[in-house]
Tab-separated table of C-alpha atoms in Angstrom:
chain	number	residue	atom	x	y	z
A	1	UNK	CA	-0.032	0.249	-0.132
A	2	UNK	CA	1.014	3.167	-1.143
A	3	UNK	CA	0.843	6.334	1.205
A	4	UNK	CA	1.854	9.831	1.899
A	5	UNK	CA	3.386	10.749	5.058
A	6	UNK	CA	3.545	15.033	5.155
A	7	UNK	CA	5.935	16.247	8.319
A	8	UNK	CA	4.984	20.100	9.187
A	9	UNK	CA	6.488	22.158	11.847
A	10	UNK	CA	6.405	25.778	13.300
A	11	UNK	CA	9.378	27.762	12.269
A	12	UNK	CA	10.250	31.170	14.400
A	13	UNK	CA	11.208	33.507	12.556
A	14	UNK	CA	12.233	37.719	14.040
A	15	UNK	CA	9.707	40.262	13.150
A	16	UNK	CA	11.289	43.437	11.353
A	17	UNK	CA	13.532	44.393	8.793
A	18	UNK	CA	15.991	41.778	9.215
A	19	UNK	CA	13.211	38.469	9.189
A	20	UNK	CA	13.351	35.798	7.697
A	21	UNK	CA	16.722	36.277	7.402
A	22	UNK	CA	17.813	34.583	10.941
A	23	UNK	CA	19.794	31.587	9.328
A	24	UNK	CA	22.474	29.430	10.870
A	25	UNK	CA	22.952	28.408	14.336
A	26	UNK	CA	23.526	31.828	15.714
A	27	UNK	CA	19.944	32.599	16.621
A	28	UNK	CA	19.395	29.207	18.117
A	29	UNK	CA	20.871	29.818	21.101
A	30	UNK	CA	21.242	34.123	20.401
A	31	UNK	CA	17.947	35.818	20.714
A	32	UNK	CA	16.903	37.387	17.426
A	33	UNK	CA	16.383	41.171	19.247
A	34	UNK	CA	19.995	41.068	20.174
A	35	UNK	CA	21.150	39.842	16.697
A	36	UNK	CA	19.263	42.908	15.216
A	37	UNK	CA	20.829	45.133	16.968
A	38	UNK	CA	23.909	43.592	16.612
A	39	UNK	CA	23.584	44.111	13.053
A	40	UNK	CA	21.808	47.365	12.754
A	41	UNK	CA	24.732	48.940	15.140
A	42	UNK	CA	27.305	47.947	12.759
A	43	UNK	CA	25.179	49.097	10.204
A	44	UNK	CA	25.770	45.634	8.356
A	45	UNK	CA	23.410	45.206	5.344
A	46	UNK	CA	21.636	41.893	6.427
A	47	UNK	CA	20.120	41.716	3.416
A	48	UNK	CA	22.468	40.987	1.298
A	49	UNK	CA	23.594	37.792	2.545
A	50	UNK	CA	19.242	36.980	2.278
A	51	UNK	CA	18.282	37.877	-1.110
A	52	UNK	CA	18.548	34.590	-2.406
A	53	UNK	CA	16.226	33.087	-0.090
A	54	UNK	CA	12.909	35.146	-0.944
A	55	UNK	CA	10.286	33.094	1.527
A	56	UNK	CA	10.717	30.763	3.944
A	57	UNK	CA	10.847	27.668	1.954
A	58	UNK	CA	14.720	26.652	2.623
A	59	UNK	CA	17.067	27.099	-0.578
A	60	UNK	CA	20.628	26.466	-0.527
A	61	UNK	CA	22.807	28.965	-2.524
A	62	UNK	CA	26.217	28.595	-3.664
A	63	UNK	CA	28.795	28.388	-0.933
A	64	UNK	CA	30.830	30.809	-2.563
A	65	UNK	CA	27.928	33.200	-2.603
A	66	UNK	CA	27.909	32.760	1.231
A	67	UNK	CA	31.434	33.474	1.477
A	68	UNK	CA	31.826	36.245	-0.302
A	69	UNK	CA	28.441	37.926	1.410
A	70	UNK	CA	30.258	36.709	5.023
A	71	UNK	CA	33.746	38.982	4.282
A	72	UNK	CA	31.375	41.867	3.095
A	73	UNK	CA	29.167	41.675	6.560
A	74	UNK	CA	32.925	41.544	8.188
A	75	UNK	CA	34.000	40.863	12.211
A	76	UNK	CA	31.955	43.230	13.326
A	77	UNK	CA	28.780	42.010	13.887
A	78	UNK	CA	29.487	38.867	15.875
A	79	UNK	CA	32.127	41.292	17.932
A	80	UNK	CA	29.214	42.979	19.280
A	81	UNK	CA	27.349	40.020	20.174
A	82	UNK	CA	30.285	38.148	21.620
A	83	UNK	CA	30.849	41.195	23.929
A	84	UNK	CA	27.114	41.594	24.973
A	85	UNK	CA	27.012	37.486	26.355
A	86	UNK	CA	30.430	37.227	27.641
A	87	UNK	CA	30.670	38.107	31.383
A	88	UNK	CA	30.466	36.619	34.663
A	89	UNK	CA	26.688	35.042	36.013
A	90	UNK	CA	27.294	33.476	39.090
A	91	UNK	CA	25.161	34.817	41.889
A	92	UNK	CA	27.744	34.505	45.481
A	93	UNK	CA	25.585	30.924	46.292
A	94	UNK	CA	27.067	29.429	43.619
A	95	UNK	CA	28.887	26.514	43.946
A	96	UNK	CA	32.815	26.599	42.750
A	97	UNK	CA	32.272	30.275	41.682
A	98	UNK	CA	33.252	31.901	44.975
A	99	UNK	CA	35.947	31.094	47.560
A	100	UNK	CA	36.197	33.708	50.616
A	101	UNK	CA	34.624	36.379	49.018
A	102	UNK	CA	36.031	35.940	45.122
A	103	UNK	CA	34.837	35.364	42.342
A	104	UNK	CA	36.974	32.814	40.921
A	105	UNK	CA	38.068	32.311	37.448
A	106	UNK	CA	40.384	30.897	35.371
A	107	UNK	CA	42.762	31.346	31.761
A	108	UNK	CA	44.067	28.894	29.936
A	109	UNK	CA	44.826	28.375	25.878
A	110	UNK	CA	44.151	25.641	23.402
A	111	UNK	CA	44.853	25.380	19.913
A	112	UNK	CA	42.071	25.365	16.911
A	113	UNK	CA	43.067	23.820	13.313
A	114	UNK	CA	41.966	26.027	10.773
A	115	UNK	CA	41.479	25.364	6.617
A	116	UNK	CA	44.252	24.689	4.549
A	117	UNK	CA	43.582	27.623	2.208
A	118	UNK	CA	44.423	30.978	1.152
A	119	UNK	CA	43.372	33.550	2.996
A	120	UNK	CA	44.054	31.631	5.950
A	121	UNK	CA	47.625	30.707	5.423
A	122	UNK	CA	48.474	34.037	4.693
A	123	UNK	CA	47.921	34.960	8.741
A	124	UNK	CA	47.793	31.991	10.074
A	125	UNK	CA	50.913	29.574	9.314
A	126	UNK	CA	51.481	25.702	9.210
A	127	UNK	CA	53.669	24.493	11.984
A	128	UNK	CA	57.493	23.456	10.465
A	129	UNK	CA	59.721	20.659	10.373
A	130	UNK	CA	63.558	20.791	10.343
A	131	UNK	CA	62.286	20.548	5.679
A	132	UNK	CA	58.919	20.564	5.733
A	133	UNK	CA	55.394	22.136	7.150
A	134	UNK	CA	52.987	19.734	7.791
A	135	UNK	CA	49.518	19.393	9.534
A	136	UNK	CA	47.183	22.622	8.849
A	137	UNK	CA	47.180	25.995	10.025
A	138	UNK	CA	46.559	26.422	13.470
A	139	UNK	CA	44.857	29.281	15.343
A	140	UNK	CA	45.925	30.206	18.998
A	141	UNK	CA	43.139	30.308	21.411
A	142	UNK	CA	43.221	32.415	25.243
A	143	UNK	CA	39.690	32.689	27.306
A	144	UNK	CA	39.041	34.068	30.575
A	145	UNK	CA	35.868	31.917	32.309
A	146	UNK	CA	34.010	31.887	35.292
A	147	UNK	CA	34.418	28.675	37.601
A	148	UNK	CA	31.630	27.118	38.356
A	149	UNK	CA	29.404	28.051	35.380
A	150	UNK	CA	32.137	28.243	32.587
A	151	UNK	CA	30.888	31.596	31.763
A	152	UNK	CA	32.752	32.938	29.488
A	153	UNK	CA	34.220	36.244	30.323
A	154	UNK	CA	36.770	37.441	27.212
A	155	UNK	CA	38.626	36.081	24.803
A	156	UNK	CA	41.631	36.950	22.512
A	157	UNK	CA	42.870	35.021	19.391
A	158	UNK	CA	45.697	34.603	16.892
A	159	UNK	CA	48.158	33.303	15.056
A	160	UNK	CA	50.374	30.632	17.225
A	161	UNK	CA	53.811	32.297	16.751
A	162	UNK	CA	52.692	34.115	19.691
A	163	UNK	CA	52.711	32.585	23.006
A	164	UNK	CA	49.833	32.441	25.402
A	165	UNK	CA	50.930	35.096	27.592
A	166	UNK	CA	50.638	37.581	24.880
A	167	UNK	CA	47.116	36.940	24.435
A	168	UNK	CA	46.542	36.185	28.105
A	169	UNK	CA	47.494	39.724	28.662
A	170	UNK	CA	44.394	41.473	26.907
A	171	UNK	CA	42.252	39.811	28.529
A	172	UNK	CA	43.177	41.320	31.986
A	173	UNK	CA	40.930	44.633	31.730
A	174	UNK	CA	38.486	42.526	32.617
A	175	UNK	CA	39.903	41.504	36.205
A	176	UNK	CA	38.564	43.262	38.992
A	177	UNK	CA	39.585	43.525	43.088
A	178	UNK	CA	36.821	40.908	44.081
A	179	UNK	CA	38.632	38.364	41.669
A	180	UNK	CA	40.955	35.094	42.004
A	181	UNK	CA	42.589	33.768	39.185
A	182	UNK	CA	43.152	30.553	38.594
A	183	UNK	CA	46.229	29.278	36.011
A	184	UNK	CA	49.068	26.951	35.191
A	185	UNK	CA	51.924	27.187	34.969
A	186	UNK	CA	52.575	28.466	31.522
A	187	UNK	CA	50.895	31.574	33.397
A	188	UNK	CA	53.329	32.039	36.056
A	189	UNK	CA	55.633	34.671	34.801
A	190	UNK	CA	56.482	37.522	36.430
A	191	UNK	CA	55.434	40.413	34.073
A	192	UNK	CA	52.538	38.698	33.741
A	193	UNK	CA	51.733	38.295	37.641
A	194	UNK	CA	52.529	41.706	38.145
A	195	UNK	CA	50.145	42.868	35.965
A	196	UNK	CA	47.484	40.685	37.391
A	197	UNK	CA	48.229	42.031	40.817
A	198	UNK	CA	48.068	45.712	38.986
A	199	UNK	CA	43.785	45.093	38.026
A	200	UNK	CA	43.807	44.235	41.983
A	201	UNK	CA	42.855	41.036	41.883
A	202	UNK	CA	44.211	38.190	43.229
A	203	UNK	CA	45.925	34.735	41.556
A	204	UNK	CA	46.755	31.654	42.195
A	205	UNK	CA	48.948	29.600	39.946
A	206	UNK	CA	50.768	26.461	39.502
A	207	UNK	CA	54.384	27.196	39.271
A	208	UNK	CA	56.702	24.795	36.803
A	209	UNK	CA	58.684	21.968	37.875
A	210	UNK	CA	61.905	23.378	36.966
A	211	UNK	CA	61.293	26.289	39.746
A	212	UNK	CA	63.194	25.762	43.150
A	213	UNK	CA	62.197	28.612	45.083
A	214	UNK	CA	64.143	29.682	47.581
A	215	UNK	CA	62.164	30.131	51.359
A	216	UNK	CA	62.422	33.867	52.550
A	217	UNK	CA	59.591	33.881	55.468
A	218	UNK	CA	57.618	30.469	56.814
A	219	UNK	CA	53.815	31.653	57.823
A	220	UNK	CA	51.779	30.090	60.373
A	221	UNK	CA	49.879	27.909	57.990
A	222	UNK	CA	52.795	25.810	56.372
A	223	UNK	CA	53.037	28.290	53.395
A	224	UNK	CA	56.165	30.500	52.842
A	225	UNK	CA	57.150	33.679	51.060
A	226	UNK	CA	59.758	33.164	47.865
A	227	UNK	CA	60.820	35.752	45.374
A	228	UNK	CA	60.134	34.776	41.473
A	229	UNK	CA	62.667	36.412	39.039
A	230	UNK	CA	61.588	37.674	35.354
A	231	UNK	CA	64.292	38.693	32.797
A	232	UNK	CA	66.909	40.496	32.819
A	233	UNK	CA	66.882	44.085	31.916
A	234	UNK	CA	69.742	46.659	31.414
A	235	UNK	CA	70.126	49.344	33.919
A	236	UNK	CA	67.240	47.694	35.737
A	237	UNK	CA	69.263	44.189	36.407
A	238	UNK	CA	66.186	41.335	36.929
A	239	UNK	CA	62.355	41.693	37.779
A	240	UNK	CA	61.385	40.398	41.401
A	241	UNK	CA	58.098	39.817	42.445
A	242	UNK	CA	57.386	38.163	46.118
A	243	UNK	CA	55.126	35.548	46.001
A	244	UNK	CA	53.219	33.209	48.699
A	245	UNK	CA	54.195	29.475	48.218
A	246	UNK	CA	51.525	26.500	49.071
A	247	UNK	CA	53.592	23.115	48.702
A	248	UNK	CA	50.664	20.645	47.700
A	249	UNK	CA	50.470	17.190	46.645
A	250	UNK	CA	46.572	16.701	45.129
A	251	UNK	CA	45.339	13.208	44.600
A	252	UNK	CA	41.751	13.083	42.785
A	253	UNK	CA	39.616	9.876	43.216
A	254	UNK	CA	37.859	9.019	39.915
A	255	UNK	CA	34.472	7.010	40.299
A	256	UNK	CA	36.197	3.837	39.747
A	257	UNK	CA	38.182	4.327	42.683
A	258	UNK	CA	41.049	4.938	40.299
A	259	UNK	CA	43.393	7.318	41.694
A	260	UNK	CA	45.074	9.945	39.634
A	261	UNK	CA	48.390	12.763	41.351
């Protein structure tokens, strides 16, 4: 027996001059009004991107047409949307987000592979061996997030040739006096920690394995004061920073009772 089935669904679109041009993944998680506001603020010509659609009937424009329209649109609308959404969100009673009256935040980096084609490779180069380049172009991404909620507070990215500290320094203007910054060993540089301290924020950073601190003054809780040494500067000598050192051995017990140190 031959039968025909019809599947009906409701498609929600925004009201106003930009409807029905809300395409892709963005407006599945971001409010229509916020996207419209970003487009209007950046004076983006959104109808150029959706001119080929006409109605709500799905139409698949050629990929090169979308790519060219995206380049004309530029990064400004997405930047405005990100800045409107980014920020800390936890109330003071949120587990894992506050400690001793300070909002706990963390900074860390990752790498993302990019398409192996121009003009991407003009800015984001591939990794190089002694004789050959290999793999894909790589983008370095550094984010500042709120612990407990994983809310993104700020982000910076660029070519992998620049180290994590270069991008992390760009995020320091989002720190404040009631924050405790958590970071891994790659962020224990004297200049970076000095700049963190200048924001009024506190920091707790894991030291590198190769650092053997000299004990300056022992404190009642077993920790002690020591000094981090920075790079040498002509006429200034070595930059020094006094820090409190907490020596700890952390053991994590997983659900299967397996332990990891």
